[in-house]
Amino acid sequence: LPNRLRNLTSLEDLWGARVDSACTAEELGHLTRLRDLSVHLRRDKEGRWDERVCNALVASLGKLHRIQSLTVRTSNGVAVDLEGSVESLSNLSYLYIGETKSLPTWISPASLVLLSYLEIAVVQVRREDIQVLGKLQALRYLRVYVSSGKQVLERFMVSPDAFPCVIRCTFSNFITVPSMFPPGAMPRLETFIFYIQLEGFSGGDFTTDDLALGQLPSLRSVSVFYRKKNDSEEVARKVEEKLSHEVDVHPNHPKLSTTNNY
């Protein structure tokens, strides 16, 4: 990016901007007419990562009151920390975050009243994170990816009014089962993509009844990812039989896809 970026005060769209210094991140805060912003947080020329870049970026976001679309990409192997106070994102409808240590607290139903698309990778996801996401009233497309390997998330249950507008939901790299979403939750969900561990079914943490789909009335497509080991053939068979039965008895007969090379 050029020096004195702050002078481009009429700029509304900025895409693919490489940000490798806190100075550049701070200058973004002066572009108060920005509607669409896409940045790539990078290491500096010596290959070092500066945490001050994230602090400056979050501070700048707090000044961009017109922002509607925000993309934050990160360097490979760097999980950024985007925690901070951001109260200006009431117009944001699209949010993509490449990899962050945890769900920033500014991703909240009180702040992001128009957010309809969210894709985010986190090092670890918590039960309370799913509860917060479920309260985003305008959210239609959701993808949450855990980047730290397979995570065993404590069993959770969202409220019956959670995810009221979501039509496509993807939970990757952490265990999710449909029973975590009671009748009333996700009433408009058409596409559901989630990950399970067969060990959870053989060890008693889950039963095949947790794979019931009848409480999701708008479902059209289900994709389930798992890894089948040599000692889990029988469990995999029971899981696949249960899923096949569920799509057969569902009024919409949703399309089913199971993949065991996750």
PDB file of C-alpha atoms in Angstrom:
ATOM      1  CA  LEU A   1       0.000   0.000   0.000  1.00  0.00           C
ATOM      2  CA  PRO A   2       1.197   3.550  -0.654  1.00  0.00           C
ATOM      3  CA  ASN A   3       2.392   5.897   2.032  1.00  0.00           C
ATOM      4  CA  ARG A   4      -0.121   8.483   3.238  1.00  0.00           C
ATOM      5  CA  LEU A   5      -2.982   6.084   2.541  1.00  0.00           C
ATOM      6  CA  ARG A   6      -5.048   8.195   4.911  1.00  0.00           C
ATOM      7  CA  ASN A   7      -5.319  10.914   2.252  1.00  0.00           C
ATOM      8  CA  LEU A   8      -7.585   8.738   0.060  1.00  0.00           C
ATOM      9  CA  THR A   9     -10.606   9.939   2.000  1.00  0.00           C
ATOM     10  CA  SER A  10     -13.118   9.291  -0.811  1.00  0.00           C
ATOM     11  CA  LEU A  11     -12.160   5.623  -1.145  1.00  0.00           C
ATOM     12  CA  GLU A  12     -15.122   3.237  -0.838  1.00  0.00           C
ATOM     13  CA  ASP A  13     -13.670  -0.111  -1.949  1.00  0.00           C
ATOM     14  CA  LEU A  14     -10.253  -1.546  -1.085  1.00  0.00           C
ATOM     15  CA  TRP A  15      -9.510  -5.182  -1.890  1.00  0.00           C
ATOM     16  CA  GLY A  16      -6.431  -7.372  -1.496  1.00  0.00           C
ATOM     17  CA  ALA A  17      -4.486  -4.867   0.582  1.00  0.00           C
ATOM     18  CA  ARG A  18      -1.375  -6.336   2.185  1.00  0.00           C
ATOM     19  CA  VAL A  19      -1.030  -5.087   5.748  1.00  0.00           C
ATOM     20  CA  ASP A  20       2.274  -5.928   7.437  1.00  0.00           C
ATOM     21  CA  SER A  21       2.729  -2.995   9.807  1.00  0.00           C
ATOM     22  CA  ALA A  22       0.731  -1.311  12.544  1.00  0.00           C
ATOM     23  CA  CYS A  23       1.250   1.997  10.739  1.00  0.00           C
ATOM     24  CA  THR A  24      -0.609   0.784   7.651  1.00  0.00           C
ATOM     25  CA  ALA A  25      -3.367  -0.757   9.757  1.00  0.00           C
ATOM     26  CA  GLU A  26      -3.791   2.534  11.604  1.00  0.00           C
ATOM     27  CA  GLU A  27      -4.086   4.500   8.366  1.00  0.00           C
ATOM     28  CA  LEU A  28      -7.082   2.378   7.315  1.00  0.00           C
ATOM     29  CA  GLY A  29      -9.045   4.026  10.103  1.00  0.00           C
ATOM     30  CA  HIS A  30      -8.938   7.339   8.237  1.00  0.00           C
ATOM     31  CA  LEU A  31     -10.786   5.911   5.222  1.00  0.00           C
ATOM     32  CA  THR A  32     -14.155   6.554   6.781  1.00  0.00           C
ATOM     33  CA  ARG A  33     -16.116   6.141   3.537  1.00  0.00           C
ATOM     34  CA  LEU A  34     -15.041   2.528   3.068  1.00  0.00           C
ATOM     35  CA  ARG A  35     -17.907   0.133   2.317  1.00  0.00           C
ATOM     36  CA  ASP A  36     -15.903  -2.916   1.176  1.00  0.00           C
ATOM     37  CA  LEU A  37     -12.557  -3.788   2.742  1.00  0.00           C
ATOM     38  CA  SER A  38     -10.376  -6.839   2.156  1.00  0.00           C
ATOM     39  CA  VAL A  39      -7.000  -7.042   3.880  1.00  0.00           C
ATOM     40  CA  HIS A  40      -4.282  -9.676   4.067  1.00  0.00           C
ATOM     41  CA  LEU A  41      -2.399  -9.576   7.353  1.00  0.00           C
ATOM     42  CA  ARG A  42       1.170 -10.575   6.600  1.00  0.00           C
ATOM     43  CA  ARG A  43       4.518 -10.948   8.293  1.00  0.00           C
ATOM     44  CA  ASP A  44       6.967  -8.107   7.723  1.00  0.00           C
ATOM     45  CA  LYS A  45       9.797  -8.206   5.184  1.00  0.00           C
ATOM     46  CA  GLU A  46      12.019 -10.026   7.695  1.00  0.00           C
ATOM     47  CA  GLY A  47       9.373 -12.705   8.240  1.00  0.00           C
ATOM     48  CA  ARG A  48       8.383 -11.504  11.703  1.00  0.00           C
ATOM     49  CA  TRP A  49       4.821 -11.271  12.970  1.00  0.00           C
ATOM     50  CA  ASP A  50       3.859  -8.083  14.824  1.00  0.00           C
ATOM     51  CA  GLU A  51       0.847  -8.385  17.153  1.00  0.00           C
ATOM     52  CA  ARG A  52       0.458  -4.601  17.033  1.00  0.00           C
ATOM     53  CA  VAL A  53      -0.931  -4.992  13.490  1.00  0.00           C
ATOM     54  CA  CYS A  54      -4.063  -6.644  14.902  1.00  0.00           C
ATOM     55  CA  ASN A  55      -4.469  -4.054  17.654  1.00  0.00           C
ATOM     56  CA  ALA A  56      -4.236  -1.240  15.120  1.00  0.00           C
ATOM     57  CA  LEU A  57      -6.633  -2.968  12.717  1.00  0.00           C
ATOM     58  CA  VAL A  58      -9.289  -3.439  15.409  1.00  0.00           C
ATOM     59  CA  ALA A  59      -8.929   0.205  16.402  1.00  0.00           C
ATOM     60  CA  SER A  60      -9.377   1.231  12.753  1.00  0.00           C
ATOM     61  CA  LEU A  61     -12.482  -0.921  12.361  1.00  0.00           C
ATOM     62  CA  GLY A  62     -14.032   1.070  15.182  1.00  0.00           C
ATOM     63  CA  LYS A  63     -13.924   4.151  12.939  1.00  0.00           C
ATOM     64  CA  LEU A  64     -15.358   2.629   9.751  1.00  0.00           C
ATOM     65  CA  HIS A  65     -19.048   3.295  10.302  1.00  0.00           C
ATOM     66  CA  ARG A  66     -20.063   2.617   6.683  1.00  0.00           C
ATOM     67  CA  ILE A  67     -18.380  -0.761   6.254  1.00  0.00           C
ATOM     68  CA  GLN A  68     -20.660  -3.430   4.736  1.00  0.00           C
ATOM     69  CA  SER A  69     -18.210  -6.149   3.695  1.00  0.00           C
ATOM     70  CA  LEU A  70     -15.046  -7.114   5.598  1.00  0.00           C
ATOM     71  CA  THR A  71     -12.512  -9.803   4.693  1.00  0.00           C
ATOM     72  CA  VAL A  72      -9.466 -10.442   6.890  1.00  0.00           C
ATOM     73  CA  ARG A  73      -7.039 -13.003   5.485  1.00  0.00           C
ATOM     74  CA  THR A  74      -4.005 -14.182   7.427  1.00  0.00           C
ATOM     75  CA  SER A  75      -0.578 -15.628   6.715  1.00  0.00           C
ATOM     76  CA  ASN A  76      -0.180 -19.393   6.866  1.00  0.00           C
ATOM     77  CA  GLY A  77       0.471 -20.577  10.394  1.00  0.00           C
ATOM     78  CA  VAL A  78      -0.549 -17.295  12.038  1.00  0.00           C
ATOM     79  CA  ALA A  79      -3.649 -17.203  14.223  1.00  0.00           C
ATOM     80  CA  VAL A  80      -4.394 -13.552  14.813  1.00  0.00           C
ATOM     81  CA  ASP A  81      -5.971 -11.924  17.849  1.00  0.00           C
ATOM     82  CA  LEU A  82      -8.778  -9.573  16.794  1.00  0.00           C
ATOM     83  CA  GLU A  83     -10.116  -8.966  20.275  1.00  0.00           C
ATOM     84  CA  GLY A  84     -11.033  -5.398  21.128  1.00  0.00           C
ATOM     85  CA  SER A  85     -13.849  -2.900  21.290  1.00  0.00           C
ATOM     86  CA  VAL A  86     -15.597  -2.345  17.949  1.00  0.00           C
ATOM     87  CA  GLU A  87     -18.963  -0.595  17.999  1.00  0.00           C
ATOM     88  CA  SER A  88     -19.230   0.745  14.448  1.00  0.00           C
ATOM     89  CA  LEU A  89     -20.179  -2.352  12.451  1.00  0.00           C
ATOM     90  CA  SER A  90     -23.954  -1.998  12.442  1.00  0.00           C
ATOM     91  CA  ASN A  91     -23.978  -1.924   8.602  1.00  0.00           C
ATOM     92  CA  LEU A  92     -21.805  -5.028   8.167  1.00  0.00           C
ATOM     93  CA  SER A  93     -23.495  -7.799   6.162  1.00  0.00           C
ATOM     94  CA  TYR A  94     -20.494  -9.930   5.054  1.00  0.00           C
ATOM     95  CA  LEU A  95     -17.618 -11.061   7.293  1.00  0.00           C
ATOM     96  CA  TYR A  96     -14.757 -13.444   6.521  1.00  0.00           C
ATOM     97  CA  ILE A  97     -11.886 -14.025   8.974  1.00  0.00           C
ATOM     98  CA  GLY A  98      -9.100 -16.367   7.890  1.00  0.00           C
ATOM     99  CA  GLU A  99      -7.820 -17.579  11.266  1.00  0.00           C
ATOM    100  CA  THR A 100      -8.199 -16.098  14.713  1.00  0.00           C
ATOM    101  CA  LYS A 101      -7.389 -17.426  18.152  1.00  0.00           C
ATOM    102  CA  SER A 102     -10.985 -17.220  19.322  1.00  0.00           C
ATOM    103  CA  LEU A 103     -14.305 -15.672  18.374  1.00  0.00           C
ATOM    104  CA  PRO A 104     -13.934 -11.900  18.903  1.00  0.00           C
ATOM    105  CA  THR A 105     -16.433 -10.499  21.384  1.00  0.00           C
ATOM    106  CA  TRP A 106     -17.466  -7.808  18.892  1.00  0.00           C
ATOM    107  CA  ILE A 107     -19.138 -10.564  16.883  1.00  0.00           C
ATOM    108  CA  SER A 108     -22.376 -10.219  18.801  1.00  0.00           C
ATOM    109  CA  PRO A 109     -26.093  -9.881  18.023  1.00  0.00           C
ATOM    110  CA  ALA A 110     -26.147  -6.378  19.514  1.00  0.00           C
ATOM    111  CA  SER A 111     -23.406  -5.132  17.171  1.00  0.00           C
ATOM    112  CA  LEU A 112     -23.956  -7.070  13.935  1.00  0.00           C
ATOM    113  CA  VAL A 113     -27.662  -6.621  13.355  1.00  0.00           C
ATOM    114  CA  LEU A 114     -27.405  -6.933   9.538  1.00  0.00           C
ATOM    115  CA  LEU A 115     -24.773  -9.695   9.272  1.00  0.00           C
ATOM    116  CA  SER A 116     -26.024 -12.304   6.791  1.00  0.00           C
ATOM    117  CA  TYR A 117     -22.761 -14.097   5.840  1.00  0.00           C
ATOM    118  CA  LEU A 118     -20.095 -15.262   8.302  1.00  0.00           C
ATOM    119  CA  GLU A 119     -17.114 -17.488   7.611  1.00  0.00           C
ATOM    120  CA  ILE A 120     -14.489 -17.790  10.310  1.00  0.00           C
ATOM    121  CA  ALA A 121     -11.639 -20.105  11.308  1.00  0.00           C
ATOM    122  CA  VAL A 122     -10.733 -20.302  14.990  1.00  0.00           C
ATOM    123  CA  VAL A 123      -8.082 -22.188  16.930  1.00  0.00           C
ATOM    124  CA  GLN A 124     -10.694 -23.339  19.446  1.00  0.00           C
ATOM    125  CA  VAL A 125     -14.467 -22.978  19.532  1.00  0.00           C
ATOM    126  CA  ARG A 126     -16.441 -22.841  22.773  1.00  0.00           C
ATOM    127  CA  ARG A 127     -20.039 -23.712  23.604  1.00  0.00           C
ATOM    128  CA  GLU A 128     -20.782 -20.065  24.309  1.00  0.00           C
ATOM    129  CA  ASP A 129     -19.508 -19.147  20.825  1.00  0.00           C
ATOM    130  CA  ILE A 130     -22.193 -21.304  19.206  1.00  0.00           C
ATOM    131  CA  GLN A 131     -24.807 -19.728  21.471  1.00  0.00           C
ATOM    132  CA  VAL A 132     -23.723 -16.225  20.401  1.00  0.00           C
ATOM    133  CA  LEU A 133     -23.775 -17.120  16.705  1.00  0.00           C
ATOM    134  CA  GLY A 134     -27.251 -18.563  17.110  1.00  0.00           C
ATOM    135  CA  LYS A 135     -28.533 -15.145  18.168  1.00  0.00           C
ATOM    136  CA  LEU A 136     -27.417 -13.329  14.995  1.00  0.00           C
ATOM    137  CA  GLN A 137     -30.879 -12.567  13.693  1.00  0.00           C
ATOM    138  CA  ALA A 138     -30.020 -11.794  10.033  1.00  0.00           C
ATOM    139  CA  LEU A 139     -27.476 -14.593   9.533  1.00  0.00           C
ATOM    140  CA  ARG A 140     -28.181 -16.790   6.486  1.00  0.00           C
ATOM    141  CA  TYR A 141     -24.813 -18.388   5.635  1.00  0.00           C
ATOM    142  CA  LEU A 142     -22.496 -19.699   8.361  1.00  0.00           C
ATOM    143  CA  ARG A 143     -19.215 -21.608   8.269  1.00  0.00           C
ATOM    144  CA  VAL A 144     -17.124 -22.220  11.388  1.00  0.00           C
ATOM    145  CA  TYR A 145     -13.822 -24.069  10.989  1.00  0.00           C
ATOM    146  CA  VAL A 146     -11.502 -25.192  13.788  1.00  0.00           C
ATOM    147  CA  SER A 147      -7.920 -24.861  12.569  1.00  0.00           C
ATOM    148  CA  SER A 148      -6.110 -26.604  15.420  1.00  0.00           C
ATOM    149  CA  GLY A 149      -7.010 -30.174  14.474  1.00  0.00           C
ATOM    150  CA  LYS A 150      -9.998 -32.201  15.564  1.00  0.00           C
ATOM    151  CA  GLN A 151     -11.575 -30.633  18.631  1.00  0.00           C
ATOM    152  CA  VAL A 152     -13.902 -32.439  21.001  1.00  0.00           C
ATOM    153  CA  LEU A 153     -16.393 -29.747  21.943  1.00  0.00           C
ATOM    154  CA  GLU A 154     -18.401 -30.228  25.109  1.00  0.00           C
ATOM    155  CA  ARG A 155     -21.916 -31.282  24.285  1.00  0.00           C
ATOM    156  CA  PHE A 156     -24.162 -28.265  23.940  1.00  0.00           C
ATOM    157  CA  MET A 157     -27.785 -27.447  23.162  1.00  0.00           C
ATOM    158  CA  VAL A 158     -28.840 -24.208  21.489  1.00  0.00           C
ATOM    159  CA  SER A 159     -32.104 -22.484  22.336  1.00  0.00           C
ATOM    160  CA  PRO A 160     -35.261 -23.299  20.323  1.00  0.00           C
ATOM    161  CA  ASP A 161     -35.128 -19.866  18.660  1.00  0.00           C
ATOM    162  CA  ALA A 162     -31.463 -20.081  17.592  1.00  0.00           C
ATOM    163  CA  PHE A 163     -30.325 -19.476  14.002  1.00  0.00           C
ATOM    164  CA  PRO A 164     -33.738 -18.206  12.841  1.00  0.00           C
ATOM    165  CA  CYS A 165     -32.664 -17.291   9.277  1.00  0.00           C
ATOM    166  CA  VAL A 166     -29.723 -19.616   8.533  1.00  0.00           C
ATOM    167  CA  ILE A 167     -30.201 -21.567   5.292  1.00  0.00           C
ATOM    168  CA  ARG A 168     -26.670 -23.027   4.959  1.00  0.00           C
ATOM    169  CA  CYS A 169     -24.543 -24.094   7.928  1.00  0.00           C
ATOM    170  CA  THR A 170     -21.122 -25.733   7.970  1.00  0.00           C
ATOM    171  CA  PHE A 171     -19.362 -26.838  11.166  1.00  0.00           C
ATOM    172  CA  SER A 172     -15.894 -28.182  10.276  1.00  0.00           C
ATOM    173  CA  ASN A 173     -13.317 -29.993  12.387  1.00  0.00           C
ATOM    174  CA  PHE A 174     -15.335 -30.129  15.598  1.00  0.00           C
ATOM    175  CA  ILE A 175     -18.013 -32.600  16.615  1.00  0.00           C
ATOM    176  CA  THR A 176     -21.611 -31.603  15.974  1.00  0.00           C
ATOM    177  CA  VAL A 177     -24.766 -33.715  15.874  1.00  0.00           C
ATOM    178  CA  PRO A 178     -28.280 -32.640  14.821  1.00  0.00           C
ATOM    179  CA  SER A 179     -29.740 -33.295  18.287  1.00  0.00           C
ATOM    180  CA  MET A 180     -27.893 -30.198  19.514  1.00  0.00           C
ATOM    181  CA  PHE A 181     -30.475 -28.159  17.599  1.00  0.00           C
ATOM    182  CA  PRO A 182     -33.930 -28.708  19.152  1.00  0.00           C
ATOM    183  CA  PRO A 183     -37.276 -28.179  17.395  1.00  0.00           C
ATOM    184  CA  GLY A 184     -37.631 -24.503  16.556  1.00  0.00           C
ATOM    185  CA  ALA A 185     -33.920 -23.915  15.964  1.00  0.00           C
ATOM    186  CA  MET A 186     -32.722 -23.494  12.382  1.00  0.00           C
ATOM    187  CA  PRO A 187     -36.255 -23.513  10.926  1.00  0.00           C
ATOM    188  CA  ARG A 188     -35.033 -22.398   7.469  1.00  0.00           C
ATOM    189  CA  LEU A 189     -31.912 -24.582   7.242  1.00  0.00           C
ATOM    190  CA  GLU A 190     -31.613 -26.178   3.799  1.00  0.00           C
ATOM    191  CA  THR A 191     -27.967 -27.317   3.723  1.00  0.00           C
ATOM    192  CA  PHE A 192     -26.264 -28.814   6.792  1.00  0.00           C
ATOM    193  CA  ILE A 193     -22.599 -29.881   6.708  1.00  0.00           C
ATOM    194  CA  PHE A 194     -21.040 -31.235   9.900  1.00  0.00           C
ATOM    195  CA  TYR A 195     -18.289 -33.459  11.324  1.00  0.00           C
ATOM    196  CA  ILE A 196     -18.582 -36.397  13.732  1.00  0.00           C
ATOM    197  CA  GLN A 197     -16.158 -38.800  15.381  1.00  0.00           C
ATOM    198  CA  LEU A 198     -17.164 -42.451  15.354  1.00  0.00           C
ATOM    199  CA  GLU A 199     -15.424 -42.951  18.701  1.00  0.00           C
ATOM    200  CA  GLY A 200     -18.105 -40.786  20.279  1.00  0.00           C
ATOM    201  CA  PHE A 201     -20.778 -43.271  19.218  1.00  0.00           C
ATOM    202  CA  SER A 202     -18.867 -46.358  20.288  1.00  0.00           C
ATOM    203  CA  GLY A 203     -17.840 -44.783  23.606  1.00  0.00           C
ATOM    204  CA  GLY A 204     -21.346 -43.800  24.673  1.00  0.00           C
ATOM    205  CA  ASP A 205     -21.060 -40.024  24.295  1.00  0.00           C
ATOM    206  CA  PHE A 206     -23.609 -40.144  21.480  1.00  0.00           C
ATOM    207  CA  THR A 207     -26.178 -42.576  20.109  1.00  0.00           C
ATOM    208  CA  THR A 208     -27.549 -42.874  16.614  1.00  0.00           C
ATOM    209  CA  ASP A 209     -30.675 -41.090  17.885  1.00  0.00           C
ATOM    210  CA  ASP A 210     -28.536 -37.943  18.002  1.00  0.00           C
ATOM    211  CA  LEU A 211     -28.524 -38.053  14.191  1.00  0.00           C
ATOM    212  CA  ALA A 212     -32.298 -37.519  13.897  1.00  0.00           C
ATOM    213  CA  LEU A 213     -33.160 -34.856  11.300  1.00  0.00           C
ATOM    214  CA  GLY A 214     -36.917 -34.489  11.679  1.00  0.00           C
ATOM    215  CA  GLN A 215     -36.648 -31.298  13.748  1.00  0.00           C
ATOM    216  CA  LEU A 216     -35.112 -29.462  10.747  1.00  0.00           C
ATOM    217  CA  PRO A 217     -38.191 -28.925   8.551  1.00  0.00           C
ATOM    218  CA  SER A 218     -36.573 -27.103   5.589  1.00  0.00           C
ATOM    219  CA  LEU A 219     -33.635 -29.478   5.111  1.00  0.00           C
ATOM    220  CA  ARG A 220     -32.669 -30.278   1.502  1.00  0.00           C
ATOM    221  CA  SER A 221     -29.062 -31.492   1.757  1.00  0.00           C
ATOM    222  CA  VAL A 222     -26.966 -33.172   4.474  1.00  0.00           C
ATOM    223  CA  SER A 223     -23.215 -33.818   4.303  1.00  0.00           C
ATOM    224  CA  VAL A 224     -21.477 -35.708   7.115  1.00  0.00           C
ATOM    225  CA  PHE A 225     -17.712 -36.064   7.424  1.00  0.00           C
ATOM    226  CA  TYR A 226     -15.923 -38.621   9.589  1.00  0.00           C
ATOM    227  CA  ARG A 227     -12.840 -40.793   9.639  1.00  0.00           C
ATOM    228  CA  LYS A 228     -13.386 -44.562   9.700  1.00  0.00           C
ATOM    229  CA  LYS A 229     -10.724 -46.648  11.408  1.00  0.00           C
ATOM    230  CA  ASN A 230     -10.289 -50.396  11.161  1.00  0.00           C
ATOM    231  CA  ASP A 231     -12.026 -50.974  14.494  1.00  0.00           C
ATOM    232  CA  SER A 232     -15.006 -48.749  13.713  1.00  0.00           C
ATOM    233  CA  GLU A 233     -16.531 -50.559  10.732  1.00  0.00           C
ATOM    234  CA  GLU A 234     -19.620 -51.627  12.674  1.00  0.00           C
ATOM    235  CA  VAL A 235     -20.167 -48.177  14.169  1.00  0.00           C
ATOM    236  CA  ALA A 236     -19.806 -46.580  10.732  1.00  0.00           C
ATOM    237  CA  ARG A 237     -22.391 -48.975   9.318  1.00  0.00           C
ATOM    238  CA  LYS A 238     -24.907 -48.124  12.051  1.00  0.00           C
ATOM    239  CA  VAL A 239     -24.323 -44.391  11.609  1.00  0.00           C
ATOM    240  CA  GLU A 240     -24.795 -44.576   7.851  1.00  0.00           C
ATOM    241  CA  GLU A 241     -27.924 -46.718   8.233  1.00  0.00           C
ATOM    242  CA  LYS A 242     -29.415 -44.220  10.680  1.00  0.00           C
ATOM    243  CA  LEU A 243     -28.655 -41.277   8.396  1.00  0.00           C
ATOM    244  CA  SER A 244     -30.161 -43.087   5.415  1.00  0.00           C
ATOM    245  CA  HIS A 245     -33.289 -43.826   7.427  1.00  0.00           C
ATOM    246  CA  GLU A 246     -33.571 -40.193   8.527  1.00  0.00           C
ATOM    247  CA  VAL A 247     -33.474 -38.798   4.986  1.00  0.00           C
ATOM    248  CA  ASP A 248     -35.976 -41.452   3.867  1.00  0.00           C
ATOM    249  CA  VAL A 249     -38.550 -40.505   6.506  1.00  0.00           C
ATOM    250  CA  HIS A 250     -37.952 -36.744   6.303  1.00  0.00           C
ATOM    251  CA  PRO A 251     -40.780 -35.010   4.349  1.00  0.00           C
ATOM    252  CA  ASN A 252     -38.239 -33.343   2.002  1.00  0.00           C
ATOM    253  CA  HIS A 253     -36.109 -36.490   1.486  1.00  0.00           C
ATOM    254  CA  PRO A 254     -32.905 -34.424   1.596  1.00  0.00           C
ATOM    255  CA  LYS A 255     -29.858 -35.476  -0.374  1.00  0.00           C
ATOM    256  CA  LEU A 256     -27.341 -37.327   1.797  1.00  0.00           C
ATOM    257  CA  SER A 257     -23.566 -37.392   1.417  1.00  0.00           C
ATOM    258  CA  THR A 258     -21.197 -39.183   3.799  1.00  0.00           C
ATOM    259  CA  THR A 259     -17.419 -38.900   3.491  1.00  0.00           C
ATOM    260  CA  ASN A 260     -14.997 -40.953   5.561  1.00  0.00           C
ATOM    261  CA  ASN A 261     -11.666 -39.446   4.491  1.00  0.00           C
ATOM    262  CA  TYR A 262     -11.963 -36.302   6.614  1.00  0.00           C
TER     263      TYR A 262
END
